[in-house]
């Protein structure tokens, strides 16, 4: 995403947003703590020296250990908390493609008078089992002062597992993609717009309770899952809810609300917490037909693992070492920082957890795949970013090998807050970003982004043909954001796939009509269901075009799928942003074309 000018202003280079202009909005209502060490338990004794002339055995890797300098842990007695928060925010506020990574952890207790402003690659979390174990009488704030009140580039930050009592009664969380708000309890309202109600293009809430009203205002789109809200006001293009108590009823396209009473299958993200002074990782259990928060009765349901069963990785560790840890039966905890990989991380054991803190970032340096999962049960991948390297990778993340066939319905793999980026922070290329081959996989919130701004950006410079390819059957995606790929943003080949919420922009930088021609079809659909698929369903899906290099480009449709009764879509839209390119149809040959320079969606309520 990037930002469009207001009518009459000079066009900037990047990021399309006309949400505020498109909205018929109602009247707007009125010093440093030392890094903490994990409790590692008893580390193995050093191996004895090997006898001469005999090979030395590789020492087993220890579990647990220090979480490193970029995990900052506070308790209510820590001096200078606000100063430390402010120091990190000053560093990260505008560091969109910087190398800083931070995890802020708050031990259970009550904290008074704080305003934690959250910048890029910064995650803030409580260390209780329930959000209410850790209360901040104050705010956890995201605003857009660094970008002149425009929140459309407020990416890569998160808040999790805290209770907030906002100073003025309403907390501000003005974000766009890759900025989850999970397991939060806001004892008041939540404002999702920046100060001044400038443009915004988010976003995602899950497993949270907002006692007051949620006001998205200028937000173009939003997805909320398994939560409870005291009310919801306003909508621009696409607001989707599943399993949300207090959500508005379906009324798409006016207002554009899509509401499912429950979420078919969900399993909340793993999280770090403290138990008796020792770190553990909680693994929430799977829920079917879920509604409301998972922690409503206090303690969530699930199991936990001690940190001693995790290899606590620090930046600079090799892929070989990470794979050794996995082969020895350890899980992975990736502490904040950047990890360069010369071979894939291989997750071959069922029920393995790979959990990142503070947007830990994996970069394949030599065209390899960053991470591969075997055809096994119950893997949990969560909380990290994959950045394409300068040598083209055929794929960046593979969940299951080609031809995976095993039934994982009882214990699926989950991919949560795992984000993929091609370019922006530097040169990067990947033919396909994410491939899902394993059956029953749940992808719960991802942003797969071919960069439209930053370094190493150009039609061929950061070439990436496909964003997400789903080959596995029975895959469910809740909260899917995929943008700017050279061909199909999403290609879905598996049977019985389901998507709840989709947000897309076609690539801005196509040089001309010929560059996007797909045989006899004008342009590649944003979301393509394979011709052989007999069952598929999607709710609340939107695609936008902003062909700013050649505004005369025509995109035939945003969505393409077999025309058969088992392939069903609910509440689709396409939007031409300011007339920079046009859609002829919404899905296949159905739906009215966009027209002129007005940024007004063309919609289809039900297909076929």
Coordinates of C-alpha atoms in Angstrom, one line a residue, residues 238 250-253 257-259 538-542 569-573 604-606:
X238 CA -15.0 -3.9 3.6
X250 CA -24.4 -8.4 7.6
X251 CA -25.5 -5.5 5.4
X252 CA -23.0 -5.5 2.5
X253 CA -22.7 -3.4 0.5
X257 CA -20.5 -5.3 6.8
X258 CA -20.0 -9.1 6.4
X259 CA -20.7 -11.0 9.6
X538 CA -15.1 -17.0 0.4
X539 CA -16.6 -14.1 2.4
X540 CA -15.7 -10.4 2.3
X541 CA -13.1 -10.2 -0.4
X542 CA -11.8 -7.0 -2.0
X569 CA -18.5 -16.2 -2.9
X570 CA -20.2 -13.7 -0.6
X571 CA -19.7 -10.0 -0.7
X572 CA -17.0 -9.2 -3.3
X573 CA -15.8 -5.8 -4.3
X604 CA -21.3 -8.6 -6.1
X605 CA -23.2 -9.8 -3.1
X606 CA -23.4 -13.5 -4.1

